[in-house]
mmCIF file of N, CA and C in Angstrom:
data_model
loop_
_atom_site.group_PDB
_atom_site.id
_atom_site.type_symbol
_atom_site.label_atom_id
_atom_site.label_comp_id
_atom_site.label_asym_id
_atom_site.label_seq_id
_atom_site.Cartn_x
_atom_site.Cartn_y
_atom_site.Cartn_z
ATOM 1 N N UNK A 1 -122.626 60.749 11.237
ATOM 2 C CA UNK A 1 -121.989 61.186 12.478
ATOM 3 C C UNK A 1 -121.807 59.985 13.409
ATOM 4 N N UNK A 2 -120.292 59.975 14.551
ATOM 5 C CA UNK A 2 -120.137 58.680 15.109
ATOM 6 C C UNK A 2 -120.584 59.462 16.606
ATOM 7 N N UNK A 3 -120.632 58.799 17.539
ATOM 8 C CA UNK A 3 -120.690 58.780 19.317
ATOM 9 C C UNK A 3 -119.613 58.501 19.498
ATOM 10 N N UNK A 4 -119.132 59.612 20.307
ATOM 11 C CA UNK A 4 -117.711 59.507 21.361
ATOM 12 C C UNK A 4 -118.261 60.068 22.401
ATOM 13 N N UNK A 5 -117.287 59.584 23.725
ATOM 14 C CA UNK A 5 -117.570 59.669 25.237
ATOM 15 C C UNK A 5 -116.113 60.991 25.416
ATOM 16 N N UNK A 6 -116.822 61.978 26.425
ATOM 17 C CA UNK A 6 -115.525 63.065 26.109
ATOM 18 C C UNK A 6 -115.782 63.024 28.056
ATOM 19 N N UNK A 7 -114.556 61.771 28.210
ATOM 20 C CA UNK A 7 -114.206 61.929 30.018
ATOM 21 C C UNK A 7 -113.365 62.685 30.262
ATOM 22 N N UNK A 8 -114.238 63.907 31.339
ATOM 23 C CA UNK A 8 -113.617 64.714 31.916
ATOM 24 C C UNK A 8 -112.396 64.403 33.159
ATOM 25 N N UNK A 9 -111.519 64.455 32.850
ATOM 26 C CA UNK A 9 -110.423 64.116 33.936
ATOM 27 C C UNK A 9 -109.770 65.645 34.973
ATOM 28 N N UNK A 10 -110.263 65.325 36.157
ATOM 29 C CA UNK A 10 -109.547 66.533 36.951
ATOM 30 C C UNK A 10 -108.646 66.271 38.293
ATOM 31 N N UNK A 11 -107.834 67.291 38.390
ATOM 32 C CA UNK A 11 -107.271 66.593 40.089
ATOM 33 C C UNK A 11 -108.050 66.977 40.828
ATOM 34 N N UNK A 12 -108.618 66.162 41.688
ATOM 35 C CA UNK A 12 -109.314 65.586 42.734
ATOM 36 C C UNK A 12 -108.776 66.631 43.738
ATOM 37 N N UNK A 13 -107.814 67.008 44.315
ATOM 38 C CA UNK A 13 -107.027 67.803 45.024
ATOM 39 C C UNK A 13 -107.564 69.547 44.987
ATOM 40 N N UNK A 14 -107.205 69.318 43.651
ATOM 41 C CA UNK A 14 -108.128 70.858 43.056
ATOM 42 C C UNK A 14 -109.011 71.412 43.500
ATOM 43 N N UNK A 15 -110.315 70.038 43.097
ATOM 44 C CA UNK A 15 -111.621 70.193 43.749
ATOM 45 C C UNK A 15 -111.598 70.336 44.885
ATOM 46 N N UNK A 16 -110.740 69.793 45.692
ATOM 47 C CA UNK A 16 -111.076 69.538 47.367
ATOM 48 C C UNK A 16 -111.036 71.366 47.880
ATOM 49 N N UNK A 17 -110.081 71.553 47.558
ATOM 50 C CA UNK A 17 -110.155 73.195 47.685
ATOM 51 C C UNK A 17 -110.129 74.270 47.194
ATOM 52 N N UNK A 18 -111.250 74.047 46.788
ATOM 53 C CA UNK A 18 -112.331 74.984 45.728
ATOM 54 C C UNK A 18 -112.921 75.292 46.720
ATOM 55 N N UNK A 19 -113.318 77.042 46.277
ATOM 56 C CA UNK A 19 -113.968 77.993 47.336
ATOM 57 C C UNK A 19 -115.883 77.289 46.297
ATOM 58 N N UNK A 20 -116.653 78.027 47.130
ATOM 59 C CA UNK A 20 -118.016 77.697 46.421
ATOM 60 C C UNK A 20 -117.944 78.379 45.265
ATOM 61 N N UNK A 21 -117.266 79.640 45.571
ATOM 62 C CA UNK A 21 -117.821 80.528 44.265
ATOM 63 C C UNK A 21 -116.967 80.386 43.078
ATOM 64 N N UNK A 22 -115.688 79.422 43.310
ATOM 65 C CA UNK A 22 -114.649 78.765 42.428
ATOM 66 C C UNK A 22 -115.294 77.935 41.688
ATOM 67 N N UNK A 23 -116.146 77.233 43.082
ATOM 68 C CA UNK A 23 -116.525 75.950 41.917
ATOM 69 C C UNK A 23 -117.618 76.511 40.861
ATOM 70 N N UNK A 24 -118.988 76.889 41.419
ATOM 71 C CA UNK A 24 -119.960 77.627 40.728
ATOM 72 C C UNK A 24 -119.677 78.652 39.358
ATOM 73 N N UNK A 25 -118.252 79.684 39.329
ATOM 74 C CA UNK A 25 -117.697 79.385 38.533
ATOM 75 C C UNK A 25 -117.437 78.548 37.345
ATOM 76 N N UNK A 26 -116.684 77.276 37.536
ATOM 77 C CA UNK A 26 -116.200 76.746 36.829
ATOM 78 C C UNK A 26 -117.387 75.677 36.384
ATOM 79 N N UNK A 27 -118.319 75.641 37.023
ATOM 80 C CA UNK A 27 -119.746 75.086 36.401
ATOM 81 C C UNK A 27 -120.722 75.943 35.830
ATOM 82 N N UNK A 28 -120.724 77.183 35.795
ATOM 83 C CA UNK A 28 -120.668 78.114 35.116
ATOM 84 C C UNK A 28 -120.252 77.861 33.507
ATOM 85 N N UNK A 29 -118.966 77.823 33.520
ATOM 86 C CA UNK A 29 -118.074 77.982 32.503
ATOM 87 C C UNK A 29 -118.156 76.639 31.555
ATOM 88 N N UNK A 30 -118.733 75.393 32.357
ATOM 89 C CA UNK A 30 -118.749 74.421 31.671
ATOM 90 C C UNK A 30 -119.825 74.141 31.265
ATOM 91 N N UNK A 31 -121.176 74.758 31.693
ATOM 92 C CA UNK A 31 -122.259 74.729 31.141
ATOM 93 C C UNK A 31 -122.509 75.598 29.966
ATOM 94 N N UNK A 32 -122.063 76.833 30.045
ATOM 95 C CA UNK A 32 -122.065 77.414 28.694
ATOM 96 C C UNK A 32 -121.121 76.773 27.845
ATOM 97 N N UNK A 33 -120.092 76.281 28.209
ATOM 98 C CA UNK A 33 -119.457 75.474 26.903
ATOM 99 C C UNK A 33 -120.411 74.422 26.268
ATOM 100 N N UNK A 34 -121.346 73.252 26.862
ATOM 101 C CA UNK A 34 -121.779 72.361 26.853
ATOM 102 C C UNK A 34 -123.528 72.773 26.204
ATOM 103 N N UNK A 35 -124.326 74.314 26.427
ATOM 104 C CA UNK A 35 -124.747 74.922 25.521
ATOM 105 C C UNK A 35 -124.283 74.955 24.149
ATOM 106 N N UNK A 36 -123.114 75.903 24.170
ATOM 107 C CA UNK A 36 -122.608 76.365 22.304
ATOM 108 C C UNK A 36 -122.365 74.392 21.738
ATOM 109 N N UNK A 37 -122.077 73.184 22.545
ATOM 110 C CA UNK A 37 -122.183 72.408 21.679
ATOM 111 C C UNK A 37 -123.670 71.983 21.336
ATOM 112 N N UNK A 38 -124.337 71.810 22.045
ATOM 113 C CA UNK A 38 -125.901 71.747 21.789
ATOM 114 C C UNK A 38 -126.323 72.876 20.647
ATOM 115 N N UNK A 39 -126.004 73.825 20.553
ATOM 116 C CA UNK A 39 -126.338 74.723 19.468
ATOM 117 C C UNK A 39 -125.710 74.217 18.357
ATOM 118 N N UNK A 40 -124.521 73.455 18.562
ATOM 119 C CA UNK A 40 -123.930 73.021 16.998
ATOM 120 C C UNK A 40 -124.440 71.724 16.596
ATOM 121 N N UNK A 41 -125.356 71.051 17.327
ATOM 122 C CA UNK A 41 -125.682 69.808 17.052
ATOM 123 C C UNK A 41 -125.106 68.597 17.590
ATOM 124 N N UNK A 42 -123.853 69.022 18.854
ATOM 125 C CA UNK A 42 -122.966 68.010 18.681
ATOM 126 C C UNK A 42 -123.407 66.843 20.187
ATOM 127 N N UNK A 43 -123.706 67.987 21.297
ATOM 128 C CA UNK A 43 -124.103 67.074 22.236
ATOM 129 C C UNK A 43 -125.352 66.001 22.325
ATOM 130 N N UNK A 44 -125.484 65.513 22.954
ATOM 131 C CA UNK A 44 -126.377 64.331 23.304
ATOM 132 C C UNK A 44 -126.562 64.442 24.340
ATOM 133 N N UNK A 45 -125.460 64.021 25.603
ATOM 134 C CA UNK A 45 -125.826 64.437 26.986
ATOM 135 C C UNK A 45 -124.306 64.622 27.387
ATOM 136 N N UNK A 46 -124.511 64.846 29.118
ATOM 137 C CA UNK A 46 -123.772 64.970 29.662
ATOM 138 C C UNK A 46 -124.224 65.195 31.537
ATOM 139 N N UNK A 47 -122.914 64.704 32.284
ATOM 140 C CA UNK A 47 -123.634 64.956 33.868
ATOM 141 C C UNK A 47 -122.117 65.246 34.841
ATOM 142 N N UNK A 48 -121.882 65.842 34.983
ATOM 143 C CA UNK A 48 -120.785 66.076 35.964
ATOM 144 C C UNK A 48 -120.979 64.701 37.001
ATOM 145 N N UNK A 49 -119.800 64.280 37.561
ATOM 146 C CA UNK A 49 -119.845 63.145 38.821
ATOM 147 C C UNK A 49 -119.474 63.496 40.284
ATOM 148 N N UNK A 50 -120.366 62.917 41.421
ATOM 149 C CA UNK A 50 -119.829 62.946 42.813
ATOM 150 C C UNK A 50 -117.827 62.634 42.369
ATOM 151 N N UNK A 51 -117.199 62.618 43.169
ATOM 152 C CA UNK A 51 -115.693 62.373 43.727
ATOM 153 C C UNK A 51 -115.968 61.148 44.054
ATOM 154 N N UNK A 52 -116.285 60.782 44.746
ATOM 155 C CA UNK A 52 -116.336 59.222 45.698
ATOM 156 C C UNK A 52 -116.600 58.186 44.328
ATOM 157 N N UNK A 53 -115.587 56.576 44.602
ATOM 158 C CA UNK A 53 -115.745 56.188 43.986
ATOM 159 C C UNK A 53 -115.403 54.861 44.389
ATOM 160 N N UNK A 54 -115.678 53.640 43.531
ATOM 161 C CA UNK A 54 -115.312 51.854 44.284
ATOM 162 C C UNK A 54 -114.862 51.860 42.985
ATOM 163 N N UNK A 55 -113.543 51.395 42.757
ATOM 164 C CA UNK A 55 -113.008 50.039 41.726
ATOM 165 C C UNK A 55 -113.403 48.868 42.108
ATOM 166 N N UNK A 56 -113.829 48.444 41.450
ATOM 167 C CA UNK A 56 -114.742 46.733 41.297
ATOM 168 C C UNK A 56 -114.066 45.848 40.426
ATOM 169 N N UNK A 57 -113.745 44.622 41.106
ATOM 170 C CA UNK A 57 -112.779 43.532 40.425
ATOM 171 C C UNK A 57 -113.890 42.182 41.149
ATOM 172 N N UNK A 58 -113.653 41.244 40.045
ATOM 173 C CA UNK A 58 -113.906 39.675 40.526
ATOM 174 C C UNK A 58 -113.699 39.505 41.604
ATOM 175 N N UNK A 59 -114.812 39.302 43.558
ATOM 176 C CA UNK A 59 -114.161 38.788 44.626
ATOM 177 C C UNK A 59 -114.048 40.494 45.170
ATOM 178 N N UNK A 60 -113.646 41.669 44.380
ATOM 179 C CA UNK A 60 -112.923 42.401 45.377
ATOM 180 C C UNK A 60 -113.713 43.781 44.657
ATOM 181 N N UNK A 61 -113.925 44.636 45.920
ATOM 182 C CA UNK A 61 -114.447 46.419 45.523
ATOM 183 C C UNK A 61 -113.525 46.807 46.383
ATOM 184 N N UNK A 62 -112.624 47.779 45.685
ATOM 185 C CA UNK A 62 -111.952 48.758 46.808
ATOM 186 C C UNK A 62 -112.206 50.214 46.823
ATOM 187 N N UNK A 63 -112.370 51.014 48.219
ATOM 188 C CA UNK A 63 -112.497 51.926 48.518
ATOM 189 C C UNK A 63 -112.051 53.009 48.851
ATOM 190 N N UNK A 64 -110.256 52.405 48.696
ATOM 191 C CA UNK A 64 -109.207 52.916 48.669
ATOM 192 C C UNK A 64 -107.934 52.394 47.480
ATOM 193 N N UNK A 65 -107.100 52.954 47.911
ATOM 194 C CA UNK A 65 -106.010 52.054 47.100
ATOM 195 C C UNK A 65 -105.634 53.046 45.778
ATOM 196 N N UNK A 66 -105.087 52.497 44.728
ATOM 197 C CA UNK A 66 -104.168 53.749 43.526
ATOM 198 C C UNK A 66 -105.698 53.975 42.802
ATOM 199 N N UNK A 67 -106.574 52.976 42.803
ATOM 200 C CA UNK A 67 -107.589 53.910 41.547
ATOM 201 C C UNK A 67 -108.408 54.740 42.650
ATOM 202 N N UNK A 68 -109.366 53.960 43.835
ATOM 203 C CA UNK A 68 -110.024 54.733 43.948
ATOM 204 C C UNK A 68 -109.733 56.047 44.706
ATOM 205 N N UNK A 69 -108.112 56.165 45.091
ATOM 206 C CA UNK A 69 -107.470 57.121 45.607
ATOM 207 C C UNK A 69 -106.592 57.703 44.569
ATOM 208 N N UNK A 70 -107.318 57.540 43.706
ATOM 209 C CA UNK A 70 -105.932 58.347 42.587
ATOM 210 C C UNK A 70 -106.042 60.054 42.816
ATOM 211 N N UNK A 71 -105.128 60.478 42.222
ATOM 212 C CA UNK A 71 -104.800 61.924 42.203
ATOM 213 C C UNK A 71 -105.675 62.593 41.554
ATOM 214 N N UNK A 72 -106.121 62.131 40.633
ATOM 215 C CA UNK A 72 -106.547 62.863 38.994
ATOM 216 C C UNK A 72 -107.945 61.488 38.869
ATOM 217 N N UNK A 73 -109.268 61.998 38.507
ATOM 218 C CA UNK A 73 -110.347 61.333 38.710
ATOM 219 C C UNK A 73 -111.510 61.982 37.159
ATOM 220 N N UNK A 74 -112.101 61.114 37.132
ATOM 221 C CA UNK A 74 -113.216 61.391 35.697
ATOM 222 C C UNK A 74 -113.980 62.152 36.679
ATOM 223 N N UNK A 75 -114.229 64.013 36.505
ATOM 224 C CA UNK A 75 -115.459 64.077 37.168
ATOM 225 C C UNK A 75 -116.566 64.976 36.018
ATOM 226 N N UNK A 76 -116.869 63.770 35.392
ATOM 227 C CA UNK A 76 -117.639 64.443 34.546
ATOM 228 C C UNK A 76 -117.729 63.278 33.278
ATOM 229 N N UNK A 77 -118.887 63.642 32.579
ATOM 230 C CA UNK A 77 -118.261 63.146 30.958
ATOM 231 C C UNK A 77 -119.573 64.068 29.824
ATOM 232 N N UNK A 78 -119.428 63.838 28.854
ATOM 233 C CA UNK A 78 -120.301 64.151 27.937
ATOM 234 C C UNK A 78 -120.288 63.541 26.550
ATOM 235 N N UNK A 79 -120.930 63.155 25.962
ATOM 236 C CA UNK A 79 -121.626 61.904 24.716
ATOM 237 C C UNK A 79 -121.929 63.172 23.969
ATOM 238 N N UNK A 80 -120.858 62.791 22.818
ATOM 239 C CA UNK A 80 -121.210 64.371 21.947
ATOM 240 C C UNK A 80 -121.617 63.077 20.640
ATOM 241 N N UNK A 81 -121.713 64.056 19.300
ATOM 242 C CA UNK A 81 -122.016 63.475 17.843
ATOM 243 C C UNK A 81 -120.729 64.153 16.972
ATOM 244 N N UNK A 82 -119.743 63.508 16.170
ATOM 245 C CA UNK A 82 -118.872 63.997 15.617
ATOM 246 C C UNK A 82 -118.266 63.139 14.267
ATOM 247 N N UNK A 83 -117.957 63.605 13.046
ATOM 248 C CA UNK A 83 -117.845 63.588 11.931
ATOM 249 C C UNK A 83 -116.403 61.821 12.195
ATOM 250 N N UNK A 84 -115.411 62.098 13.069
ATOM 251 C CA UNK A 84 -114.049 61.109 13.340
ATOM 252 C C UNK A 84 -113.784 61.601 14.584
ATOM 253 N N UNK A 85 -112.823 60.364 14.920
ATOM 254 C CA UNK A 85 -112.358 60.905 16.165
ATOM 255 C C UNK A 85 -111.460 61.979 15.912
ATOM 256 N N UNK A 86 -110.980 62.645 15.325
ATOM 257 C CA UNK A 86 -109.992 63.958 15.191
ATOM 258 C C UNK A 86 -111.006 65.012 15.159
ATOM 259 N N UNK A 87 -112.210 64.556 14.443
ATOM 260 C CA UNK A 87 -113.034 66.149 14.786
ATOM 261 C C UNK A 87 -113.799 66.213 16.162
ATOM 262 N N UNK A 88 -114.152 64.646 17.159
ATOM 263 C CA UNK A 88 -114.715 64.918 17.718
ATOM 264 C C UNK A 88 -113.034 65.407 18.836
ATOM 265 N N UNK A 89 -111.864 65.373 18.849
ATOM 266 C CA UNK A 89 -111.000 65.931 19.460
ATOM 267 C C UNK A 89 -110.511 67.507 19.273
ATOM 268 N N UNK A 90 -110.822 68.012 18.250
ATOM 269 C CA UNK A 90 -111.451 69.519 17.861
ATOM 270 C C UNK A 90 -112.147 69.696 18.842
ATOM 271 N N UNK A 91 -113.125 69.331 18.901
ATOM 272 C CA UNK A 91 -114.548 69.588 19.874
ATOM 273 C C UNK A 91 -113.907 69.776 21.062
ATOM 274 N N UNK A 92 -113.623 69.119 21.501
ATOM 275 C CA UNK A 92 -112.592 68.744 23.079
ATOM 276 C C UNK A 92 -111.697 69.811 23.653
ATOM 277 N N UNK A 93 -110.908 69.949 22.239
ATOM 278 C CA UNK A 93 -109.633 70.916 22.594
ATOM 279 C C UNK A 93 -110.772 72.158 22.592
ATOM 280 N N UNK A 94 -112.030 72.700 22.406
ATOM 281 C CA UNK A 94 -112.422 74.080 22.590
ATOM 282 C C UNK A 94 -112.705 74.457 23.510
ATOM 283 N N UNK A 95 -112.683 73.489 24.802
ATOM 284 C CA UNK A 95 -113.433 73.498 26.098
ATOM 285 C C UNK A 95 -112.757 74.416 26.727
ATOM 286 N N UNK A 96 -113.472 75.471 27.602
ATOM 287 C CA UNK A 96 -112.299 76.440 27.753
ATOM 288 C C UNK A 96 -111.577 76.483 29.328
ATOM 289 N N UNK A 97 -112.224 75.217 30.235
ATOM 290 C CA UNK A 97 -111.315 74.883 31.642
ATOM 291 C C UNK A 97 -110.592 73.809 30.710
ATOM 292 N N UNK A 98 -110.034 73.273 29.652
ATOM 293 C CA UNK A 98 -109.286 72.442 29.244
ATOM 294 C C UNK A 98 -108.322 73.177 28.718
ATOM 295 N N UNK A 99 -108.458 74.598 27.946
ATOM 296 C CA UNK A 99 -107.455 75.759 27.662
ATOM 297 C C UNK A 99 -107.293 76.546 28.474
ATOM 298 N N UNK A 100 -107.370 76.366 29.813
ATOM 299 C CA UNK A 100 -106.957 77.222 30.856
ATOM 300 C C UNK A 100 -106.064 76.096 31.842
ATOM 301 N N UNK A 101 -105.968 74.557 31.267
ATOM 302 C CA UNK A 101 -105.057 73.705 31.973
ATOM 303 C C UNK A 101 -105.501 72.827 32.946
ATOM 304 N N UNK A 102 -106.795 73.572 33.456
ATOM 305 C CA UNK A 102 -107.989 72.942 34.314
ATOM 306 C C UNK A 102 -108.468 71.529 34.319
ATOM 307 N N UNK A 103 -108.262 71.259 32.868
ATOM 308 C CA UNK A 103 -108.990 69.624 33.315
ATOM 309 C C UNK A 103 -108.407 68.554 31.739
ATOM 310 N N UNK A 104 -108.494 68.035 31.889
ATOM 311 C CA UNK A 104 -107.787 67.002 30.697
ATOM 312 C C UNK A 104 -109.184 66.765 29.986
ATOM 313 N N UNK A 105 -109.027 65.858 28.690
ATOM 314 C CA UNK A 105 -109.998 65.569 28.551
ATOM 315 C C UNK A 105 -109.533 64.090 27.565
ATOM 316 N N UNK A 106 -109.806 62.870 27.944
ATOM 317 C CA UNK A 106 -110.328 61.830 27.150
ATOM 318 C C UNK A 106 -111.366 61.749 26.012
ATOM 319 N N UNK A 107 -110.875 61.575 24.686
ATOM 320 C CA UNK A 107 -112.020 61.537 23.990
ATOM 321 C C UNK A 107 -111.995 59.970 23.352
ATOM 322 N N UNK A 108 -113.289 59.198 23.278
ATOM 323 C CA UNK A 108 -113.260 57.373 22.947
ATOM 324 C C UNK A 108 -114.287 57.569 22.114
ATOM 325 N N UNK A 109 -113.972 57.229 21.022
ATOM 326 C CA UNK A 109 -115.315 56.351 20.522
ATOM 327 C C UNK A 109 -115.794 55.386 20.696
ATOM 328 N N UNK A 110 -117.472 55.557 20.931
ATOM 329 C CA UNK A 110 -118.620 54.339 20.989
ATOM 330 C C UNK A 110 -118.342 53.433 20.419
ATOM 331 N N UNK A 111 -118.331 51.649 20.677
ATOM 332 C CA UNK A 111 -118.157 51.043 19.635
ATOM 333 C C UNK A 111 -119.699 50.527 19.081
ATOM 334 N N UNK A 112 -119.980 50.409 18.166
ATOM 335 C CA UNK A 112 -121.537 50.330 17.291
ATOM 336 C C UNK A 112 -121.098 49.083 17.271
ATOM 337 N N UNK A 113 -122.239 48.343 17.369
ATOM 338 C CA UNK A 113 -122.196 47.132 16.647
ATOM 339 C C UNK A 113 -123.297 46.512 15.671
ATOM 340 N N UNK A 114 -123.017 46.041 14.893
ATOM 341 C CA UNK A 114 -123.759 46.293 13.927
ATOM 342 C C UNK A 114 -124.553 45.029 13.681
#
């Protein structure tokens, strides 16, 4: 089995106006997804993220600007265990705020080095 990183991508906008019981909800919904993978063997971890964020360059952190003001933001990720990257993108596509349009999802494999 390889390590892939499965970044959760959402609009930022979304979140901003989310009722409580929207959001609680939808953390709800992503914790029982993130259960049934633990039951299949596949997770490792995972942590939802604050919004707020610094892009960091040589000389320069910005606090604004296209990344750290982008539209659409990682808020989340999870480190699953999966056979290739096509099965650990199986995995991905089952998430069910990702089949309701809710949130994108990035899937990368770890690079090992050996």
């Amino acid at each position: 089995m390889k390590k892939f990183m499965l970044l959760i991508r959402e609009d930022l906008s979304r979140l901003a106006e989310m009722t409580e019981a929207e959001l609680q909800a939808d953390i709800a919904e992503m914790t029982a997804w993130a259960e049934e993978l633990a039951a299949k063997g596949h997770l490792l971890s995972g942590e939802p993220l604050e919004p707020e964020t610094r892009y960091v360059r040589k000389n320069h952190i910005a606090s604004d600007g296209p990344f750290a003001e982008a539209r659409e933001s990682i808020s989340g990720y999870f480190l699953i265990e999966a056979e290739d990257l096509d099965h650990a993108a199986r995995i991905a596509a089952s998430c069910p705020p990702l089949m309701e349009n809710k949130i994108a999802i990035e899937v990368r494999p770890l690079m090992i080095y050996a």
